[in-house]
Tab-separated table of C-alpha atoms in Angstrom:
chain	number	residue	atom	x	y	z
J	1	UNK	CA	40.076	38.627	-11.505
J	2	UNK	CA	37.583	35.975	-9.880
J	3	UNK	CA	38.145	32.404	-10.739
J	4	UNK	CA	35.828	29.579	-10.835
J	5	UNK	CA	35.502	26.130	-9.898
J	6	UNK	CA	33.177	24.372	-12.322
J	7	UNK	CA	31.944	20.777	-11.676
J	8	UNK	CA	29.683	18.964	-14.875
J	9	UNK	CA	26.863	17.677	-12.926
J	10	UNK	CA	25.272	14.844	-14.648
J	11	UNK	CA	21.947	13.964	-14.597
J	12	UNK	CA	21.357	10.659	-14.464
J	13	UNK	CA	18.588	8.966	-16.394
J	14	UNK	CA	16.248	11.778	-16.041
J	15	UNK	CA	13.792	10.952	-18.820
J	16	UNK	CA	14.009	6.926	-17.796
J	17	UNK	CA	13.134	7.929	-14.504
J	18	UNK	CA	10.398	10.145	-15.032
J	19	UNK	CA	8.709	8.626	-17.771
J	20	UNK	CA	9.099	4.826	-17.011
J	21	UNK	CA	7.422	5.929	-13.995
J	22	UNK	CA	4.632	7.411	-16.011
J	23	UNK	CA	4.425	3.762	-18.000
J	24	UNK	CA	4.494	1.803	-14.562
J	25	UNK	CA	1.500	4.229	-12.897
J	26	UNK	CA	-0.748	3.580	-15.928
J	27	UNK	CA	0.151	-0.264	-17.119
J	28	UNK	CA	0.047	-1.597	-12.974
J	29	UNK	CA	-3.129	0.335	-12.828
J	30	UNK	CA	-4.527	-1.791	-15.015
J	31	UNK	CA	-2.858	-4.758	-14.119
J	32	UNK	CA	-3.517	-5.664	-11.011
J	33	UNK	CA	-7.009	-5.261	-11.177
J	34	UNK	CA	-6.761	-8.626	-13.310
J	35	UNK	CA	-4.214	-10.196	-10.689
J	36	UNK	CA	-6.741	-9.464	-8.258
J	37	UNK	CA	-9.209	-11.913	-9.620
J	38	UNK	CA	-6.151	-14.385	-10.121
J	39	UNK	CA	-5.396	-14.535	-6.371
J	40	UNK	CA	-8.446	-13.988	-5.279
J	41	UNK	CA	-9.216	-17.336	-7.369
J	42	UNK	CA	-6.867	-18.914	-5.514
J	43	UNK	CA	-7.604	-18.543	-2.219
J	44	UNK	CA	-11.277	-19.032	-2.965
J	45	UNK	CA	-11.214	-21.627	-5.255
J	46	UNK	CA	-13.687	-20.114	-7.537
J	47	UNK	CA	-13.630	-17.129	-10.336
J	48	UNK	CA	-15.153	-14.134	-9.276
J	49	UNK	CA	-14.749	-10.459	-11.103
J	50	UNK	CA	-13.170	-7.548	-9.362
J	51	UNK	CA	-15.654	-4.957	-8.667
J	52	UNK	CA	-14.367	-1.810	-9.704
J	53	UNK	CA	-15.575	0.866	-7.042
J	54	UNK	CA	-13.723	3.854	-5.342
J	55	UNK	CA	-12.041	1.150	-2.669
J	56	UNK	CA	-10.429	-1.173	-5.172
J	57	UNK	CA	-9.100	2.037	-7.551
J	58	UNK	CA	-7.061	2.962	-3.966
J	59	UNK	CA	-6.017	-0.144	-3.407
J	60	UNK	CA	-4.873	-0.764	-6.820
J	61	UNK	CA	-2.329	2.497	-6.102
J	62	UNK	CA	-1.196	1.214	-3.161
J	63	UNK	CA	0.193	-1.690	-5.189
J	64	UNK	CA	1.381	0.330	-8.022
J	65	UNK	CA	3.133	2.669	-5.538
J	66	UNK	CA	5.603	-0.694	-4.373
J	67	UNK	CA	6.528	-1.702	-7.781
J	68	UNK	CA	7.468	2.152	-8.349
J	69	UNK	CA	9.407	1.667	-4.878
J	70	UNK	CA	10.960	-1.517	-6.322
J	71	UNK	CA	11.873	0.567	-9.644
J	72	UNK	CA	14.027	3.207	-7.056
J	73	UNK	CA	16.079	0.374	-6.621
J	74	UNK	CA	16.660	-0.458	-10.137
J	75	UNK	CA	16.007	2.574	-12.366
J	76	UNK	CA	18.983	3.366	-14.866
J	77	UNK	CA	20.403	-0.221	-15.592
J	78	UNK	CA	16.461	-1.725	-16.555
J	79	UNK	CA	15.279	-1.805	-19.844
J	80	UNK	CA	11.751	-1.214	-20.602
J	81	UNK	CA	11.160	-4.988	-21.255
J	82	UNK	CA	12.677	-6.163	-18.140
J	83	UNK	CA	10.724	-3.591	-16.628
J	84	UNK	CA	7.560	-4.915	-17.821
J	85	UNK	CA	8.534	-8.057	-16.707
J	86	UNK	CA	8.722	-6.515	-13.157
J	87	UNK	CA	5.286	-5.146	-13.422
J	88	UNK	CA	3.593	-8.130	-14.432
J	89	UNK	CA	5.162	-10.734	-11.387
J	90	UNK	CA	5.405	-7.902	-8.459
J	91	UNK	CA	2.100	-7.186	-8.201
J	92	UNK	CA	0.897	-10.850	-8.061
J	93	UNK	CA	3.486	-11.712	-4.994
J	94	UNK	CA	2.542	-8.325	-3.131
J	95	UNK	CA	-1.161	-9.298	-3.695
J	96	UNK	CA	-0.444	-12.577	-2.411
J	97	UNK	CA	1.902	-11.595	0.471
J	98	UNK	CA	-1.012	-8.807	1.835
J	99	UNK	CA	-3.582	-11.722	1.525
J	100	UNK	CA	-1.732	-14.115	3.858
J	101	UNK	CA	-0.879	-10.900	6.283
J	102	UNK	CA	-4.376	-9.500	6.623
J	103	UNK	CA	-6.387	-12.781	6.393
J	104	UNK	CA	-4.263	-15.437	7.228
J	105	UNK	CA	-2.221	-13.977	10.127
J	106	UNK	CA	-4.803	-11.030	10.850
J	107	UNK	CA	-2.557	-8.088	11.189
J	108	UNK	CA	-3.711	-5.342	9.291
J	109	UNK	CA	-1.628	-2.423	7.773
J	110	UNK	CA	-3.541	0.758	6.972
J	111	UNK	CA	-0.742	2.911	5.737
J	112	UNK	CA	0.886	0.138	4.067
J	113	UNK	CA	4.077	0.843	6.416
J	114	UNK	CA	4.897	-3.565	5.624
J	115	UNK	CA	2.687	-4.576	2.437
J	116	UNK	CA	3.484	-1.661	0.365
J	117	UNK	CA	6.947	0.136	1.811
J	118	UNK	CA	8.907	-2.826	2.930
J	119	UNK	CA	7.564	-5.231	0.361
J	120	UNK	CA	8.591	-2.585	-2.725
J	121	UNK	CA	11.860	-1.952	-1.089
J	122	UNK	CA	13.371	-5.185	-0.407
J	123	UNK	CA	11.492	-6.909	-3.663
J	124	UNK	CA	13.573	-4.321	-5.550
J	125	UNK	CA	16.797	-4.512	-3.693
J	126	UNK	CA	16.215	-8.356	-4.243
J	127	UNK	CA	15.816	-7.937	-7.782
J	128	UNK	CA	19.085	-5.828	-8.504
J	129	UNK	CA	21.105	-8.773	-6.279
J	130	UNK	CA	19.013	-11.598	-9.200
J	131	UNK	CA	20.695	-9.493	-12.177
J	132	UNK	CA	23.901	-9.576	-10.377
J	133	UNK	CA	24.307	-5.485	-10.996
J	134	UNK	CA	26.870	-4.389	-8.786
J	135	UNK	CA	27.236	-1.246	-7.600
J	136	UNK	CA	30.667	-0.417	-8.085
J	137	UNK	CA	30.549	-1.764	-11.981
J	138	UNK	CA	28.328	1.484	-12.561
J	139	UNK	CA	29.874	4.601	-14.557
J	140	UNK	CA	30.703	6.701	-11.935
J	141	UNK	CA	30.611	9.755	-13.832
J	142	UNK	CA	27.036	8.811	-14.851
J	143	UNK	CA	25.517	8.555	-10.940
J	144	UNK	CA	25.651	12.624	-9.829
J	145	UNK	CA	22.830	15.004	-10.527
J	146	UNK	CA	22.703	18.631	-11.833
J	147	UNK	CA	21.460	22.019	-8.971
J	148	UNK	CA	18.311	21.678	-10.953
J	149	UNK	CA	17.271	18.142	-11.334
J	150	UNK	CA	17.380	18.241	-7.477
J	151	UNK	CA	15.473	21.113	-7.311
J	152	UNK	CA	12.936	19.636	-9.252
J	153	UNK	CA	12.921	16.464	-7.054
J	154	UNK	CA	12.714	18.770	-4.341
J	155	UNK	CA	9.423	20.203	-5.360
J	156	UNK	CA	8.257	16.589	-5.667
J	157	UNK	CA	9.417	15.573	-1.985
J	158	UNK	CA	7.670	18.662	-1.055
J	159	UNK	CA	4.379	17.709	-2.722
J	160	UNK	CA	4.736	14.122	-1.116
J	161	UNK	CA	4.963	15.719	2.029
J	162	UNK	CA	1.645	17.559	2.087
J	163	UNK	CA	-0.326	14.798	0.476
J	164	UNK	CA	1.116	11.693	2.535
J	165	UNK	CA	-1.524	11.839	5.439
J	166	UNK	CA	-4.334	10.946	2.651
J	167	UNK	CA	-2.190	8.371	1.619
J	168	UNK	CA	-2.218	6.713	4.469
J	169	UNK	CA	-6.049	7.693	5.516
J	170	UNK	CA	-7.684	6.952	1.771
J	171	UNK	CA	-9.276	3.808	2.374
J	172	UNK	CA	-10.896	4.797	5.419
J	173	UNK	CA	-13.285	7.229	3.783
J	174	UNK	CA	-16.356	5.290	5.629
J	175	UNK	CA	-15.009	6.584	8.833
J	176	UNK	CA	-14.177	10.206	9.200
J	177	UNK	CA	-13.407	10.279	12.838
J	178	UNK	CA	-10.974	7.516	12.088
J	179	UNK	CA	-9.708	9.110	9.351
J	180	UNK	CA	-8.875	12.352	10.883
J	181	UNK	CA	-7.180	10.720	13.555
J	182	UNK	CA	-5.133	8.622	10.891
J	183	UNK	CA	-4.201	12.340	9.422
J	184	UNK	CA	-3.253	13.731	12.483
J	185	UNK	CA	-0.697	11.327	13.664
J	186	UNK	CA	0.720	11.304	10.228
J	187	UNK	CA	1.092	14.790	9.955
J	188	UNK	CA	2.344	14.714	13.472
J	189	UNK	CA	4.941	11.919	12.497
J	190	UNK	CA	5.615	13.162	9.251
J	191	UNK	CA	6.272	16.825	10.854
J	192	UNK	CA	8.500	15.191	13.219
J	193	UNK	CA	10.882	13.773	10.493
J	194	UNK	CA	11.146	16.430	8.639
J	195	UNK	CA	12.686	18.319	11.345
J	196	UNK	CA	15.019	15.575	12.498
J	197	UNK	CA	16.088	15.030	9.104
J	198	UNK	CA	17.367	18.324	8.339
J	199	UNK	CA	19.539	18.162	12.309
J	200	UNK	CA	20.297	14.925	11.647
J	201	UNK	CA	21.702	15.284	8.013
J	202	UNK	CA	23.875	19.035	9.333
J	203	UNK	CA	25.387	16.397	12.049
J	204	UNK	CA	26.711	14.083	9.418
J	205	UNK	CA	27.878	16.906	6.591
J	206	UNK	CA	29.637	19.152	9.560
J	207	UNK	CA	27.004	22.191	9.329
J	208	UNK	CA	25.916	21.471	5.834
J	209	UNK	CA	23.019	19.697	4.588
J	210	UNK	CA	22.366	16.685	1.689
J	211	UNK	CA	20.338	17.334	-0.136
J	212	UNK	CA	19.686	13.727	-1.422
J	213	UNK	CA	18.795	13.017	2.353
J	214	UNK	CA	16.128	16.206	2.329
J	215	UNK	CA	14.460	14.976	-0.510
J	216	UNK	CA	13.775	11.488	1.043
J	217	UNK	CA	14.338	11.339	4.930
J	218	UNK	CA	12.046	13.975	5.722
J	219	UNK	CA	9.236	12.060	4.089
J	220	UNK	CA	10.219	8.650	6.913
J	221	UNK	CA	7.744	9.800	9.174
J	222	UNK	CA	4.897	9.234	7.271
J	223	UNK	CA	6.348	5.172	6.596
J	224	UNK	CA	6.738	4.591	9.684
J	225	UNK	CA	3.667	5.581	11.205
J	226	UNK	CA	1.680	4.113	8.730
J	227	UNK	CA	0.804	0.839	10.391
J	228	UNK	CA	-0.418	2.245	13.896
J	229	UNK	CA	-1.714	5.628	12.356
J	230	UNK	CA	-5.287	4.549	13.123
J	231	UNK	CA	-4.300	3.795	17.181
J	232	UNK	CA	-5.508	6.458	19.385
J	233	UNK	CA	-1.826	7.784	20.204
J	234	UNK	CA	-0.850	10.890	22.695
J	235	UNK	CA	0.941	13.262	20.312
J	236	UNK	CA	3.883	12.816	21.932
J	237	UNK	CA	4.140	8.845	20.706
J	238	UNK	CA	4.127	10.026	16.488
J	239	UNK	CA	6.132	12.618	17.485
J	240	UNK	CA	8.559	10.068	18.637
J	241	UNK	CA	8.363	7.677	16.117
J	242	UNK	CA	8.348	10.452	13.369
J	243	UNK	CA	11.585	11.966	15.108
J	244	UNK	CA	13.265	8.320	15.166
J	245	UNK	CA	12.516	8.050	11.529
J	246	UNK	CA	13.952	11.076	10.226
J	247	UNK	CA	17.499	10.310	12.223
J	248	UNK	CA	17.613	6.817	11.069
J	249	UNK	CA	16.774	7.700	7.606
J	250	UNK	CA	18.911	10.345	7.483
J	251	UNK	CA	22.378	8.429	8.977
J	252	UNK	CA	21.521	5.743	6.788
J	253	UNK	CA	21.786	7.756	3.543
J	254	UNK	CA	25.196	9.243	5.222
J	255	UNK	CA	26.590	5.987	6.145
J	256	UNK	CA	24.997	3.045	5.785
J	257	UNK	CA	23.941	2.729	2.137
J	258	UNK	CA	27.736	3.669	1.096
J	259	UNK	CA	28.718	0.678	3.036
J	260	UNK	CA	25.958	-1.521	1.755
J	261	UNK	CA	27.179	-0.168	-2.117
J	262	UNK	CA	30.976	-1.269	-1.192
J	263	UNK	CA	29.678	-4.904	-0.520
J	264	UNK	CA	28.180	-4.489	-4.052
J	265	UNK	CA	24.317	-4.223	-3.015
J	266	UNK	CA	23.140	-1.995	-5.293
J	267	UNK	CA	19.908	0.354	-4.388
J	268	UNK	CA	19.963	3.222	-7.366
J	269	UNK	CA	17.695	5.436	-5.391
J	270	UNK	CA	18.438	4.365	-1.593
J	271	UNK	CA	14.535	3.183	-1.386
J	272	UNK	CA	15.789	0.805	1.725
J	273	UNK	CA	16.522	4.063	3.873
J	274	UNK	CA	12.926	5.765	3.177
J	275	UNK	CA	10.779	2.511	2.488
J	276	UNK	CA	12.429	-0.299	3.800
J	277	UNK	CA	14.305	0.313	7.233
J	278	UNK	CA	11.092	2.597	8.318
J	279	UNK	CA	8.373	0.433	6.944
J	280	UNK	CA	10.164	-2.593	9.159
J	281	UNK	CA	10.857	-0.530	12.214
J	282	UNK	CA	6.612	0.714	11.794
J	283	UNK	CA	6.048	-2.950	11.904
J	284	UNK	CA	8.218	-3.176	14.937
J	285	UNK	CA	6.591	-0.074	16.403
J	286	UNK	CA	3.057	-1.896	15.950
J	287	UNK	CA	3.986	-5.170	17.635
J	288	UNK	CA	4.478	-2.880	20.837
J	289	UNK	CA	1.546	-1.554	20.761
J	290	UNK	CA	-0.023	-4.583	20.840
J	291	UNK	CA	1.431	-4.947	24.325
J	292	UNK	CA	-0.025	-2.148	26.023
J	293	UNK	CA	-2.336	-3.114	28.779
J	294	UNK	CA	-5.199	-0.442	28.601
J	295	UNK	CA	-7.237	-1.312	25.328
J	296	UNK	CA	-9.401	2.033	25.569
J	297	UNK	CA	-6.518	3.828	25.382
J	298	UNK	CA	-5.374	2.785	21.669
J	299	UNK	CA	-8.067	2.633	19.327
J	300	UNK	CA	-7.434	-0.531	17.612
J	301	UNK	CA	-9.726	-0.825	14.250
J	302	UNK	CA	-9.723	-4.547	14.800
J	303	UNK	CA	-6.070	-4.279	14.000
J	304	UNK	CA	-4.600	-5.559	16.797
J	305	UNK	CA	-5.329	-7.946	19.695
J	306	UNK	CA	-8.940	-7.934	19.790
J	307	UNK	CA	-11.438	-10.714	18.122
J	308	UNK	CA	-10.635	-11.156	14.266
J	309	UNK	CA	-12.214	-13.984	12.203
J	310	UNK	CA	-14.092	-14.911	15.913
J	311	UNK	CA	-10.121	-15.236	17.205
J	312	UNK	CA	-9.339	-13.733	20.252
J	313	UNK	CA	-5.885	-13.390	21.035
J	314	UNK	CA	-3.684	-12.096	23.808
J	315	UNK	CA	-1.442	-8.893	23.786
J	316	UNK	CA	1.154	-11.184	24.153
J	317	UNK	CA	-0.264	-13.385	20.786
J	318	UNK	CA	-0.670	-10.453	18.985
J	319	UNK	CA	3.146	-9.091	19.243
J	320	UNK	CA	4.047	-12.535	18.020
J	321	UNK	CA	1.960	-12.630	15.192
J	322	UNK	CA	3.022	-8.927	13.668
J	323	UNK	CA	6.572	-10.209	13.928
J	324	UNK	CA	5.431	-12.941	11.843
J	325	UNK	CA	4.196	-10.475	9.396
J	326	UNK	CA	7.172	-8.847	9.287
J	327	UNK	CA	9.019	-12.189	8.210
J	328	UNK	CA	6.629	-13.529	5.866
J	329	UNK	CA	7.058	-10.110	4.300
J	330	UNK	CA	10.493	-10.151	4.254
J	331	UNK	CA	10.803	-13.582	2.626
J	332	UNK	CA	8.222	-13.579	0.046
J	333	UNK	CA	9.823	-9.839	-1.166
J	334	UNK	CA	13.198	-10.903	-0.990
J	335	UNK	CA	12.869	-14.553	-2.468
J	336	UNK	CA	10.870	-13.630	-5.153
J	337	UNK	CA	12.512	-10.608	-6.007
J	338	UNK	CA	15.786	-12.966	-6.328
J	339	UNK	CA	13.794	-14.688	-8.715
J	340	UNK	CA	12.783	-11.887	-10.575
J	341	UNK	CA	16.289	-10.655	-11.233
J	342	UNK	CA	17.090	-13.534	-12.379
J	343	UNK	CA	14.824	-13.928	-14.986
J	344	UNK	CA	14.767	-10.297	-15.955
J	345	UNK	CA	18.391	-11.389	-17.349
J	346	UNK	CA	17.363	-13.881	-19.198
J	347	UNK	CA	17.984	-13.549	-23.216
J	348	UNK	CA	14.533	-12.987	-24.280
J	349	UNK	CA	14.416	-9.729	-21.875
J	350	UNK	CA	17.031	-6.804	-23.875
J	351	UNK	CA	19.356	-5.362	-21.612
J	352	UNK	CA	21.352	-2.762	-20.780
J	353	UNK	CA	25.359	-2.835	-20.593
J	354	UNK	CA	27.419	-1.522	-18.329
J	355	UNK	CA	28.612	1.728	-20.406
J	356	UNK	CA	25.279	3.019	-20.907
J	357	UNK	CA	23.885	2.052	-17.601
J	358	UNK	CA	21.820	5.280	-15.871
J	359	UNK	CA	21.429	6.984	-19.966
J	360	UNK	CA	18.661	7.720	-21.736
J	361	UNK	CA	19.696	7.890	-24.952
J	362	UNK	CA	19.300	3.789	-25.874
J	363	UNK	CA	15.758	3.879	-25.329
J	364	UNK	CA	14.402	7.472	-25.492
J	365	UNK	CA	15.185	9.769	-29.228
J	366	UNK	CA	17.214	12.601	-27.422
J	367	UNK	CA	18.067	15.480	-30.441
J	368	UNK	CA	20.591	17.294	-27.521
J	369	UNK	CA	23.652	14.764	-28.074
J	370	UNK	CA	25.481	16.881	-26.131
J	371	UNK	CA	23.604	15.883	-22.712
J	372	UNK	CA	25.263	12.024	-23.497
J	373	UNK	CA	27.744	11.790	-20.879
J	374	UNK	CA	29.680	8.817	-22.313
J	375	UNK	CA	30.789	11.219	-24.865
J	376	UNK	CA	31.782	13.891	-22.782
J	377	UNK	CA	35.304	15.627	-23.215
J	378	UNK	CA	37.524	15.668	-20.129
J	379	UNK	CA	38.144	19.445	-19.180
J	380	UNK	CA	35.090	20.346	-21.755
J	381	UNK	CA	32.223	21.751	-19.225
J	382	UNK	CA	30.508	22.914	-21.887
J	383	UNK	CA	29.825	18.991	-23.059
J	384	UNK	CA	27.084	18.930	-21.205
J	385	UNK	CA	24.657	21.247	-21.559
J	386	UNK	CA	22.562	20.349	-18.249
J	387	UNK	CA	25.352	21.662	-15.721
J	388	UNK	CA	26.219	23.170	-12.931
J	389	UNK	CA	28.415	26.519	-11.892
J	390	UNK	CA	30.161	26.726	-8.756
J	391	UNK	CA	32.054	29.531	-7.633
């Protein structure tokens, strides 16, 4: 007679995750074409109307892709008011942030490895700190996921990976030689990390891999490249920084974001190991590059050191001023997303308490009562019906 093991997996906020996303997507769409004109008014002074064109519908998804990074960081203890709340201040603080990078300080970012990875990440992380949710006051039972809610994932990581090179090369359509190049050293760097994050996370699991770290580090190679993608680079140097990204994303799933959770920083979906660490380190990567001494050998898109705004600045200048960028970043995401939090827990915004925190069943009509793990049965696998079987 065989005998099994059986472990209830549970899947955690699986319709909150999905189809908040699906709200964010279409209400920041439309959004931040009207906080466009609001900054924009600003900084100019006067009222002008967005023009809606091809350019402007990319850029608008580059925004809405941070506040879904910032939502990683806080999906399954949000309710959908606070998260419209989210919605409505992020983009206006991203928008503002990438105004004083590109036109104030003149760096510019065309995979969005600072405005749009780093900004998301650390705005969100910032944001769970504001509402004070700590990481160990979550239901532990309610935080694993079933065999085929990561499979599902895994088909989405998959997807990501294919399609992440015209991410980063979209709003370069005028250009195609630029914009091959821009897919090329993605795919290179992208390439890379996939294949150090599968070594990387066998190393840390003795022979086994993590899933959780498959799904996201092997995607770190297209964040990190993203702010030099357009430099004309010898493969070798995305290879590199691809390769670096996929082993630092990888060990810091492993190791570093259980540390960061036992200090009560709480990060739902780890975004700071495939968004923020990598989006920082591309900035890092890109203030290098500023310092290399042959300028025909790295294409720089007015990007880097050469006359901007009829400025002309040293290597040496340069490398200062994308560190800058990488501060101002920093501090606008992670001041404002402080502020966020803390207003997102404010009475007028429902929220969510700590024994139904990463459930769907408060906010979504869910006929299956048996997938609700808070009323799950303690031997009873059969409680929930979404489960896994291991022998």
């Amino acid at each position: 007679k065989q005998w099994y093991q059986r472990r209830v997996a549970i899947t955690a906020g699986v319709w909150g995750g999905v189809g908040l996303n699906f709200f964010i997507c279409g209400f920041c769409f439309l959004w931040v074409n009207v906080a466009k004109t609001i900054v924009n008014a600003m900084w100019s002074g006067e009222w002008v109307k967005t023009q809606l064109n091809l350019g402007e519908m990319v850029t608008g998804c580059y925004i809405t892709a941070a506040v879904l990074v910032s939502f990683g960081a806080i999906y399954g203890f949000t309710s959908p008011t606070q998260i419209m709340l989210l919605c409505i201040i992020e983009p206006f603080m991203m928008l503002i942030n990438e105004h004083i990078v590109l036109y104030d300080i003149h760096v510019k970012d065309a995979g969005g490895s600072l405005v749009v990875h780093a900004f998301g990440a650390y705005f969100g992380i910032a944001v769970a700190i504001g509402m004070g949710i700590k990481a160990s006051r979550l239901p532990s039972e309610h935080r694993t996921t079933t065999y085929f809610s990561d499979m599902g994932a895994m088909i989405g990581s998959v997807v990501l990976w294919m399609f992440w090179p015209s991410f980063n090369g979209a709003t370069f359509a005028s250009d195609p030689l630029l914009q091959g190049r821009i897919v090329l050293n993605t795919y290179l760097a992208i390439a890379a990390s996939c294949a150090t994050a599968f070594a990387t996370s066998s190393l840390a699991h003795r022979g086994k891999f993590e899933m959780i770290e498959i799904q996201n580090s092997t995607l770190s190679g297209g964040v990190m490249i993203g702010m030099i993608c357009p430099f004309h680079l010898e493969p070798w140097i995305p290879v590199l920084i691809g390769g670096l990204a996929g082993m630092i994303s990888s060990m810091g799933y492993a190791k570093y974001h259980p540390f960061l959770e036992k200090f009560g920083i709480t990060d739902s979906a780890a975004v700071q190991m495939l968004h923020g660490l990598p989006g920082v380190l591309g900035g890092v990567c890109a203030a290098f590059a500023c310092l290399h001494g042959d300028f025909g050998y790295m294409y720089s898109y007015d990007t880097t050191w050469t006359s901007t705004a009829d400025m002309h600045r040293t290597r040496g200048q340069q490398f200062g001023y994308v560190g800058l960028a990488i501060v101002c970043t920093l501090g606008i995401s992670i001041v404002s997303g402080l502020i966020t939090g803390v207003l997102m827990q404010q009475p007028c915004c429902p929220r969510v308490h700590k024994k139904d925190m990463l459930v769907d069943h408060d906010f979504w009509n869910i006929h299956d009562h048996g997938s609700d793990p808070r009323g799950k049965k303690n031997g009873n696998v059969m409680a929930n019906p979404m489960q896994e079987m291991k022998a």
